[in-house]
Short mmCIF file of C-alpha atoms in Angstrom, two decimals:
data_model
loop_
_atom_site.label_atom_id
_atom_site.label_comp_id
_atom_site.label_asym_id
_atom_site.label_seq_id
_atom_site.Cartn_x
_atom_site.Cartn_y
_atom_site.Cartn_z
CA UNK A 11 118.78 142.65 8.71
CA UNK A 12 117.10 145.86 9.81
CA UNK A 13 113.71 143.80 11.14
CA UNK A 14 116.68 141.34 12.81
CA UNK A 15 117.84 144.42 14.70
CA UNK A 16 114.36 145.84 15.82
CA UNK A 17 113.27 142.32 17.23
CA UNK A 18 116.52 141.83 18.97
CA UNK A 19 116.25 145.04 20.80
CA UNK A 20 112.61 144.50 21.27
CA UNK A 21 113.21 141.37 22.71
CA UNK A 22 115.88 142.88 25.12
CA UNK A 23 113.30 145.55 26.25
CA UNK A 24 111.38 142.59 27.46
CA UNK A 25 111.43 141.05 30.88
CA UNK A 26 112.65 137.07 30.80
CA UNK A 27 109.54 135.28 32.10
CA UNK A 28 110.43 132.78 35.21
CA UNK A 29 111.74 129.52 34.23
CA UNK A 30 109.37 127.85 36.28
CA UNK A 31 106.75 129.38 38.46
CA UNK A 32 106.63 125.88 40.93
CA UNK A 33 110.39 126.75 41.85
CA UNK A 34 109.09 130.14 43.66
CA UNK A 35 107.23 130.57 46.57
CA UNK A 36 103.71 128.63 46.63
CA UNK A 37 100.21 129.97 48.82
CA UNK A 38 99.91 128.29 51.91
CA UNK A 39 97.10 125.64 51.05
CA UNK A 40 94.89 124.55 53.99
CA UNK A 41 96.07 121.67 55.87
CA UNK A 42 93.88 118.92 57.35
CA UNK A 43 94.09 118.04 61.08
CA UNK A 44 95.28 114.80 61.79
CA UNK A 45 93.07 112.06 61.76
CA UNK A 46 91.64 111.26 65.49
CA UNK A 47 92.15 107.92 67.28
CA UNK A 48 89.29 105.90 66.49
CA UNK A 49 87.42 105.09 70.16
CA UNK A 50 84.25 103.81 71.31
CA UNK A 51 82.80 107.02 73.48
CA UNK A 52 80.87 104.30 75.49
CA UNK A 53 83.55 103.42 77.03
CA UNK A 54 83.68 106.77 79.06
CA UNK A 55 80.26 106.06 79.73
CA UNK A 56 80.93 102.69 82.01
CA UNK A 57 81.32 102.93 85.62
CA UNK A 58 84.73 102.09 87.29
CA UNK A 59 88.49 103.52 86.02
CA UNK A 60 88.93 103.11 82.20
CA UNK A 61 92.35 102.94 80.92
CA UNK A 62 94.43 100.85 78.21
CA UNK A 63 97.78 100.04 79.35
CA UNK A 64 100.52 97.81 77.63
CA UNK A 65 102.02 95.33 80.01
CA UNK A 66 104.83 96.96 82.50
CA UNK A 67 103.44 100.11 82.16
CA UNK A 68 101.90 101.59 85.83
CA UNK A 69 98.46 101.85 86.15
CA UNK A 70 96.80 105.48 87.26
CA UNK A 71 96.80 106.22 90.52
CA UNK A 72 93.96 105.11 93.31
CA UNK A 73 92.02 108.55 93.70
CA UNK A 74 89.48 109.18 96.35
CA UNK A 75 87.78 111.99 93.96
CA UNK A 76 83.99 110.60 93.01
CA UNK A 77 85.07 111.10 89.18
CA UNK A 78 88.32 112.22 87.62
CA UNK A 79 89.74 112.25 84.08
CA UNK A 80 92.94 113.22 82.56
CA UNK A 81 93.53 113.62 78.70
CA UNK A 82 96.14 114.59 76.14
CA UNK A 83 95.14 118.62 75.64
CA UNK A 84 96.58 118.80 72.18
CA UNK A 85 95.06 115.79 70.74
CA UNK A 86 91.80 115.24 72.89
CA UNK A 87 93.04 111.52 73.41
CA UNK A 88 91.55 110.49 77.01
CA UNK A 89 94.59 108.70 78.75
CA UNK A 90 92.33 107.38 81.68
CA UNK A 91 89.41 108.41 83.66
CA UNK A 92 87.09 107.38 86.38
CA UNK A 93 83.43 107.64 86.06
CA UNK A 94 84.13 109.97 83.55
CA UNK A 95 80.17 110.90 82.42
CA UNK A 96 79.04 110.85 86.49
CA UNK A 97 77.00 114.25 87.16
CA UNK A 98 78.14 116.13 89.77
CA UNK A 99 77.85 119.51 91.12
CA UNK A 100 81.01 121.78 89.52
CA UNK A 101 81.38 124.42 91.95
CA UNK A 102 83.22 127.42 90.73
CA UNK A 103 84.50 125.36 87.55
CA UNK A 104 81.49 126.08 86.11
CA UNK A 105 83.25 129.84 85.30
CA UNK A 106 85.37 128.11 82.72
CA UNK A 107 81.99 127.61 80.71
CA UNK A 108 81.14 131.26 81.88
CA UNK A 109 84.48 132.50 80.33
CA UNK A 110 83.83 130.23 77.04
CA UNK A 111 80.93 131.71 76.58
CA UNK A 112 81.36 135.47 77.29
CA UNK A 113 84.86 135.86 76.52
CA UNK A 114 84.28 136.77 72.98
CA UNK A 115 81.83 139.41 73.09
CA UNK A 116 83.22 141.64 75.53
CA UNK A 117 86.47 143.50 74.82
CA UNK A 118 89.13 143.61 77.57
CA UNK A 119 89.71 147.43 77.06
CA UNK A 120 85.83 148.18 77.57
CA UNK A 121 84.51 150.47 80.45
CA UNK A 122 81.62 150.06 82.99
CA UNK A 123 80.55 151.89 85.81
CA UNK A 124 79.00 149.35 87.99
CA UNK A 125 75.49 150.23 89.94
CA UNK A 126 73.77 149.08 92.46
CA UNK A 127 71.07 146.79 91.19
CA UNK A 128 73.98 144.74 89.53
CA UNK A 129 75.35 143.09 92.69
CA UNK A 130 72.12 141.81 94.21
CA UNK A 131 71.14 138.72 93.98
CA UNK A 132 74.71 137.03 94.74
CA UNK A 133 74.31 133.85 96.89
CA UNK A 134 75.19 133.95 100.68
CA UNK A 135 78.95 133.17 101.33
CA UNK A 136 79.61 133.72 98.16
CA UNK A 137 83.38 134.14 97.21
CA UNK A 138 84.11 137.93 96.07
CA UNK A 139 86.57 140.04 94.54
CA UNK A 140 85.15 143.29 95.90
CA UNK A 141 83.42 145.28 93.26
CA UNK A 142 82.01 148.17 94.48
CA UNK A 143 78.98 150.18 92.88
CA UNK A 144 80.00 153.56 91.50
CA UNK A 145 83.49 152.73 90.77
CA UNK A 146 84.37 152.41 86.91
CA UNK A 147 85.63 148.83 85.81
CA UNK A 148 87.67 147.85 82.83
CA UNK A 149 86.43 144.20 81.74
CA UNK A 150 90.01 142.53 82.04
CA UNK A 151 89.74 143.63 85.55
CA UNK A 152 86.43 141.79 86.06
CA UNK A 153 87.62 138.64 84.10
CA UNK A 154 90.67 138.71 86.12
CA UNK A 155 88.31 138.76 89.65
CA UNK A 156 86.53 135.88 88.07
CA UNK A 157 89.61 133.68 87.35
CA UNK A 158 92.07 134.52 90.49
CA UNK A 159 89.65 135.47 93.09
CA UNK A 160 86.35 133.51 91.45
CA UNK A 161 84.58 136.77 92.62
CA UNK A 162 80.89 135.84 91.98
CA UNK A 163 80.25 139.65 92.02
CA UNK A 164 82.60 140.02 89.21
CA UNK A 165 80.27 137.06 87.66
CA UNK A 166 77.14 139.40 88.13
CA UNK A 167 78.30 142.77 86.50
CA UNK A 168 79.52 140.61 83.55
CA UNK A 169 76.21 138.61 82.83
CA UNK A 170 74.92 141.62 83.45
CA UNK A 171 77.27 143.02 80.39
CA UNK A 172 76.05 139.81 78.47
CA UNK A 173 72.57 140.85 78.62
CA UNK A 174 71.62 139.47 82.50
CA UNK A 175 71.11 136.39 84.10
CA UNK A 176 69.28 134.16 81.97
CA UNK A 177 70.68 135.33 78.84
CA UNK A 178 73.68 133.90 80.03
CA UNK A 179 72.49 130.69 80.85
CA UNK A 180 71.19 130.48 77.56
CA UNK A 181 74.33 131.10 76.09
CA UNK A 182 76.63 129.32 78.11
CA UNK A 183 74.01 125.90 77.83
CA UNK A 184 74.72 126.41 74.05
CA UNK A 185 78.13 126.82 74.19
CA UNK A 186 78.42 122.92 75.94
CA UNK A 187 76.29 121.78 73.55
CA UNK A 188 78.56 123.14 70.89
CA UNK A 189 81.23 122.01 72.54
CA UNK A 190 79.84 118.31 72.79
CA UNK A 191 79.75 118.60 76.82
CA UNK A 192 76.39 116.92 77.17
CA UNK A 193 76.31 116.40 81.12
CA UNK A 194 76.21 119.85 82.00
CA UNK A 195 73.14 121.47 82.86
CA UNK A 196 73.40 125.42 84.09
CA UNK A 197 71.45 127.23 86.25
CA UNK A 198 73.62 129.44 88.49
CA UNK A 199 76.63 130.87 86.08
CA UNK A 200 78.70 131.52 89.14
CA UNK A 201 78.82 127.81 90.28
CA UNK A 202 76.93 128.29 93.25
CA UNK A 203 74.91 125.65 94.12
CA UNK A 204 71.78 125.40 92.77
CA UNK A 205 69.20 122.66 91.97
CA UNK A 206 69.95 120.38 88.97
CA UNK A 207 73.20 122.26 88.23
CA UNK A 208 75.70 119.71 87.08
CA UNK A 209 78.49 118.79 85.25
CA UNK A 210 80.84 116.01 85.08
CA UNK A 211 84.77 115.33 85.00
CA UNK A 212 84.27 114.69 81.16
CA UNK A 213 82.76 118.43 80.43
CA UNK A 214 85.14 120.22 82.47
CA UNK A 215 87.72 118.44 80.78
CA UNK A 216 86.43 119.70 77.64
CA UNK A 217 85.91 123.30 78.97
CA UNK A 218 89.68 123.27 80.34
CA UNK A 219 91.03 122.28 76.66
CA UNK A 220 89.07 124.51 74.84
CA UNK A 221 89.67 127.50 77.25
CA UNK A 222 93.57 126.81 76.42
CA UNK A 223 92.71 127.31 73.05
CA UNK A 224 91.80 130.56 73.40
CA UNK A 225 94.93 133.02 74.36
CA UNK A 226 92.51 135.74 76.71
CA UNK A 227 91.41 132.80 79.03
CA UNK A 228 94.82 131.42 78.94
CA UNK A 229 96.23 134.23 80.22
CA UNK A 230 93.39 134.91 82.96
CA UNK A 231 93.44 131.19 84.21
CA UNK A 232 97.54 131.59 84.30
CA UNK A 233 98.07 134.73 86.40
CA UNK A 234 99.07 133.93 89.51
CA UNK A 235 98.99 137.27 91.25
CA UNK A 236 97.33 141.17 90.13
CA UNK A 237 96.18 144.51 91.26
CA UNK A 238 92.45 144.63 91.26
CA UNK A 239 91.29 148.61 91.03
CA UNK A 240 89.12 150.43 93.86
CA UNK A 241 88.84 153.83 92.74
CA UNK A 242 91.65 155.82 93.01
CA UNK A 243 93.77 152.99 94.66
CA UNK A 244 94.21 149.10 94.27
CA UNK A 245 95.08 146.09 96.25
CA UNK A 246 96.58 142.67 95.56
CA UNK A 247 94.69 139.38 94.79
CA UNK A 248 96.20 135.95 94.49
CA UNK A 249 95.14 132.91 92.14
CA UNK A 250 93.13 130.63 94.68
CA UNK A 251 94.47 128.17 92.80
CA UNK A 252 97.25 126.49 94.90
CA UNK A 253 98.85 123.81 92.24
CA UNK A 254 99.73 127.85 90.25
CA UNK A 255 100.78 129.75 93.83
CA UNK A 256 102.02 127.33 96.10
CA UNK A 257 100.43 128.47 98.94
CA UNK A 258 98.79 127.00 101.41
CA UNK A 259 101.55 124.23 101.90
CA UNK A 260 100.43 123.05 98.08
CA UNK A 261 103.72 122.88 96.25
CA UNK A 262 103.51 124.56 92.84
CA UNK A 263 103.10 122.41 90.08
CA UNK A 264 106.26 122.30 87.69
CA UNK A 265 104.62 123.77 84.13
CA UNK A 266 101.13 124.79 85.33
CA UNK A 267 98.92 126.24 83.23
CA UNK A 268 96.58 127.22 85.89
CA UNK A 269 92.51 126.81 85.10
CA UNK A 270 90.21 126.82 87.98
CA UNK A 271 89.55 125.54 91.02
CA UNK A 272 86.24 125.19 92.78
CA UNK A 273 84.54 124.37 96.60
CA UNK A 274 80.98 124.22 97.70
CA UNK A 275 79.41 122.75 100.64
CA UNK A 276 77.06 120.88 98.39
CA UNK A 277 79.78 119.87 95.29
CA UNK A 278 82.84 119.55 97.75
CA UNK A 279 86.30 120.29 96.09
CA UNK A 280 86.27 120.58 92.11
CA UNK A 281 89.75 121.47 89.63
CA UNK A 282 90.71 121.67 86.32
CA UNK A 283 94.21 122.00 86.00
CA UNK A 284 96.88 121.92 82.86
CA UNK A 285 100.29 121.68 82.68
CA UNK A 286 102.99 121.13 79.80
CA UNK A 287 106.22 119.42 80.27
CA UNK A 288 108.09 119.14 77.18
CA UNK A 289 105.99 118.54 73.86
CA UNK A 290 103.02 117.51 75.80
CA UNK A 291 99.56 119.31 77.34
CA UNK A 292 98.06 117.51 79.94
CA UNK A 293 94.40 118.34 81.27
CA UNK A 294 93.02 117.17 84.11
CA UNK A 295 89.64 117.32 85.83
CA UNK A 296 89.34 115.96 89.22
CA UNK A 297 85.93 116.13 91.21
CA UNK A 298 84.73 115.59 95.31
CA UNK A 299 87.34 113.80 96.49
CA UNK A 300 85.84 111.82 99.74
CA UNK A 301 89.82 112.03 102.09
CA UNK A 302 92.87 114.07 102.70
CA UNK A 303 91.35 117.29 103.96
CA UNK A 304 90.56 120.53 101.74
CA UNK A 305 93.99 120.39 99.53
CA UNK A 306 93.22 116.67 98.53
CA UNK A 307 91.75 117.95 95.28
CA UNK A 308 95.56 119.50 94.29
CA UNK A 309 97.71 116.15 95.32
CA UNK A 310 95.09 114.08 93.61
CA UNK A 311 95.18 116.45 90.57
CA UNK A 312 99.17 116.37 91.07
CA UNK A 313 99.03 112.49 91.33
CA UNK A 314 97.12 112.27 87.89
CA UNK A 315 99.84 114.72 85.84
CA UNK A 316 102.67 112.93 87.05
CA UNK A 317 100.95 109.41 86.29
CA UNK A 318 100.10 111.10 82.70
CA UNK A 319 103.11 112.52 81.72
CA UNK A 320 105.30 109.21 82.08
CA UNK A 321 102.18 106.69 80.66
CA UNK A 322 101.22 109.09 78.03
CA UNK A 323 103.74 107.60 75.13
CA UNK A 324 102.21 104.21 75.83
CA UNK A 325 98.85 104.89 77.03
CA UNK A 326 96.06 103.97 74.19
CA UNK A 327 92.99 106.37 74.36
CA UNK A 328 90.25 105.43 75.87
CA UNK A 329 88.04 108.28 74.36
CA UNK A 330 88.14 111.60 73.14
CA UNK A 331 87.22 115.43 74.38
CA UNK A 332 86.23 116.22 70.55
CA UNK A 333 82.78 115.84 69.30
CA UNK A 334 82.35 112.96 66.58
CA UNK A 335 81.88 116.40 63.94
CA UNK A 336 85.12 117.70 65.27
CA UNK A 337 87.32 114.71 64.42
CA UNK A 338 86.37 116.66 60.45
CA UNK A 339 88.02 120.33 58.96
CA UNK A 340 84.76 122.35 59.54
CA UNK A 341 85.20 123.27 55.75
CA UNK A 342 86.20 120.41 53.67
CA UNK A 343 89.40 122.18 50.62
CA UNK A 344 87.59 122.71 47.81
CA UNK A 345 88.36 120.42 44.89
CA UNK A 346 91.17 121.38 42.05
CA UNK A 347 89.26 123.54 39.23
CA UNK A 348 90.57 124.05 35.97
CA UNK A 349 93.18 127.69 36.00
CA UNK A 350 91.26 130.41 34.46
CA UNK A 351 92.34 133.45 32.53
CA UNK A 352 94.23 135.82 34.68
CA UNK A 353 92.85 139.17 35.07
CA UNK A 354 94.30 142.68 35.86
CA UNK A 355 95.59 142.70 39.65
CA UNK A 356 93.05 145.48 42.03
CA UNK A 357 94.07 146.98 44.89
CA UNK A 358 93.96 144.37 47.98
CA UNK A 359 90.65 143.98 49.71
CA UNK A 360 90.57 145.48 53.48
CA UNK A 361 90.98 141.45 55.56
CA UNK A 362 87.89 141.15 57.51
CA UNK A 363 88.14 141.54 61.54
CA UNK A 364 89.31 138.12 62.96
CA UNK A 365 86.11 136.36 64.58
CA UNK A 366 85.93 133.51 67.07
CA UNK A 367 86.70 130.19 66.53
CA UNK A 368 85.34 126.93 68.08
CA UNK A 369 87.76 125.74 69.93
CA UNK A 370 87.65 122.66 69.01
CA UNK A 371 87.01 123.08 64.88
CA UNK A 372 90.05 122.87 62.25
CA UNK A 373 90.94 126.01 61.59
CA UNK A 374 92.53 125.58 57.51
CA UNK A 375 95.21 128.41 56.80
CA UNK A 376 93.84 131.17 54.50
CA UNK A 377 95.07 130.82 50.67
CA UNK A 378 97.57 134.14 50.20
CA UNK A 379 99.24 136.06 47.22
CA UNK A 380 102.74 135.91 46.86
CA UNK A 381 104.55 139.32 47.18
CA UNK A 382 106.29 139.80 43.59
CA UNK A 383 104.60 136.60 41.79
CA UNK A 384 102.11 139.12 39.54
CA UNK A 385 105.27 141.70 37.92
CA UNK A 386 105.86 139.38 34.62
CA UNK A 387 102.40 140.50 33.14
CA UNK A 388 102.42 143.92 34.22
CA UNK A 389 105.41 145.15 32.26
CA UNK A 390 104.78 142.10 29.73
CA UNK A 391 101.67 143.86 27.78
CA UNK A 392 102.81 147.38 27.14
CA UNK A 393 106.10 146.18 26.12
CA UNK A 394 104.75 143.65 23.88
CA UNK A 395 103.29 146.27 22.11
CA UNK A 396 106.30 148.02 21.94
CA UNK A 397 107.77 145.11 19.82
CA UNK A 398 104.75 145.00 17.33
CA UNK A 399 105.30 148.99 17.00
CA UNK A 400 109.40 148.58 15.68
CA UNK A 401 108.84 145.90 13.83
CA UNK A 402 105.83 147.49 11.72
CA UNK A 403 107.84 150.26 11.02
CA UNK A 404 110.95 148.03 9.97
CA UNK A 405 108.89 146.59 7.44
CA UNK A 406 107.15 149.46 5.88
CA UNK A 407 110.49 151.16 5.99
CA UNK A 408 111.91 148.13 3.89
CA UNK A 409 108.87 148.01 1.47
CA UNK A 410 109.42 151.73 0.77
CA UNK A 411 113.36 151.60 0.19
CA UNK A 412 112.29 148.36 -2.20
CA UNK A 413 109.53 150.45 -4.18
CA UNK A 414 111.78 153.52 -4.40
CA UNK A 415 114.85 151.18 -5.96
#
């Protein structure tokens, strides 16, 4: 009767286990990307307009633009393009590559003083922001005279951040190739025309989906107006890009998302623009169009959302902005392995600094503890032996009173 009482009030001391663990709250486990529309990439590759339509539904419009493409920015499902893979000279969209490729390794909050040597070299009629040697710089204030002003100057002191000119060619030629933009050959970062710089309205596609991936470019290509800092004072400077202002005569887009525009006497009038309505991300890349005077390249561009945003929910793809390797998680979920014995709870480990991420890989959701899940064992032990302790000394107790009767 006496051990009866020490193991009920033992047992009371102890905490009532869960009833079942699967009814609480689970670790996010990684989730898999949907599975890509299988297409043939040589299609892109053929000459002409490529596009898979189901009867009724209206074909793309009839550009003048030497190449064009326009593709589902979420998914990386081409809705139509002409001459897709045709090398051309980019221009100023070349900076999206620039941006791809620097954007991670220079922190927006960082200082620099420019000097002198760092703005030579910048091609005549060149478009500029106005740096000025001897006045201090915060990078976001460069990136931001690369994106709204496409100040080749600002170009400069940042390569020249990135470890100069060449270095930066280096990197941003590896970045395409990461990127699976295989037509684009670099030789000026800036855009400015230079021999055997190309690119086509396939890799700028790619560069304008992957820069929406990543929030700092985002922003950049999306501002349509800022101060820009000279010293002690600052002046205003406007997003040359019309289809985000509206200037010019060029009515604003309804849901731009900006990019980048670009014009040289040599490449003629390049964009990449984005724009969401509803669910859906649209990017388009339109190149040289050959009529309709210097703001062609924004109704062509405007021509191409509209036609993609109604034929999108019946267009089939006609290729894809992802890499074959891409269509895959870049690291497969481990297979299930047999539970193993569960040891003491240490103090959580510092999370590492966040690092960048190819814009176009799967990024899987990292497994986390759940808050509370660990309490049961903690207080189960000690009190445990607790129980053992009563109910030893219950039964010697007993064996005594017997031996003493």
């Amino acid at each position: 009767m006496i051990v009866s009482s020490f193991m009920a009030a033992a047992l009371l001391l102890l905490p009532s286990a869960p009833a079942d663990r699967a009814t609480g709250p689970r670790p996010v486990e990684p989730v898999p990307p949907p599975a890509a529309v299988r297409v043939d990439p040589v299609v892109l590759h053929r000459p002409g307009t490529q596009v898979r339509l189901p009867p009724g539904v209206k074909a793309p419009p009839r550009l003048s633009a030497r190449s064009w493409l326009i593709a589902d920015a979420a998914t990386g499902d081409v809705l139509a393009a002409h001459d897709a893979h045709r090398r051309l000279p980019p221009a100023s969209t070349m900076k999206t590559l620039f941006a791809l490729a620097l954007l991670p390794g220079l922190p927006p909050e960082r200082q620099h003083t420019v000097s002198e040597h760092e703005l030579r070299g910048i091609g005549d009629g060149s478009s500029l922001v106005g740096i000025r040697e001897e006045i201090t710089y915060r990078v976001a204030d460069l990136w931001r005279g690369v994106f709204l002003s496409s100040g080749n100057d600002a170009v400069r002191v940042l390569a020249g951040l990135n470890g100069g000119w060449e270095a930066t060619v280096r990197k941003m030629q590896a970045t395409a190739r990461v990127l699976g933009a295989h037509d684009t050959r670099v030789v000026s970062p800036d855009g400015y025309d230079a021999p055997g710089q190309v690119s086509s309205a396939y890799d700028l596609a790619v560069f304008g989906r992957a820069g929406l991936r990543n929030p700092d470019f985002a922003r950049y290509a999306a501002t349509p107006y800022a101060k820009f800092p000279a010293g002690r004072w600052s002046y205003g400077i406007r997003n040359t890009n019309r289809l985000l202002t509206g200037a010019d005569g060029v009515k604003r887009y309804p849901g731009i998302l900006g990019i980048k525009n670009g014009y040289t006497s040599h490449a003629g009038h390049t964009l990449i623009a984005a724009a969401r309505k509803g669910p859906r991300t649209l990017v388009v890349s339109v190149m040289n169009p050959r009529r309709g005077g210097a703001y062609a390249v924004y109704e062509e561009a405007r021509d191409l959302l509209d036609w993609g945003f109604a034929a999108a929910p019946h267009a089939r793809p006609v290729g894809s902005l992802l890499p074959p390797r891409a269509a895959l998680p870049v690291r497969a979920a481990a297979a299930p392995q047999a539970p193993r014995a569960r040891k003491a709870p240490s103090a959580p480990p510092t999370p590492p600094a966040p690092r960048s991420v190819p814009p176009t890989a799967a990024v899987s959701v990292a497994t986390l503890p759940v808050p509370g899940q660990d309490d049961g064992p903690r207080l189960l032990l000690p009190l445990t032996f607790v129980g053992s302790a009563c109910l030893a000394a219950a039964t010697l107790w007993w064996v005594r009173r017997r031996t003493d009767e």
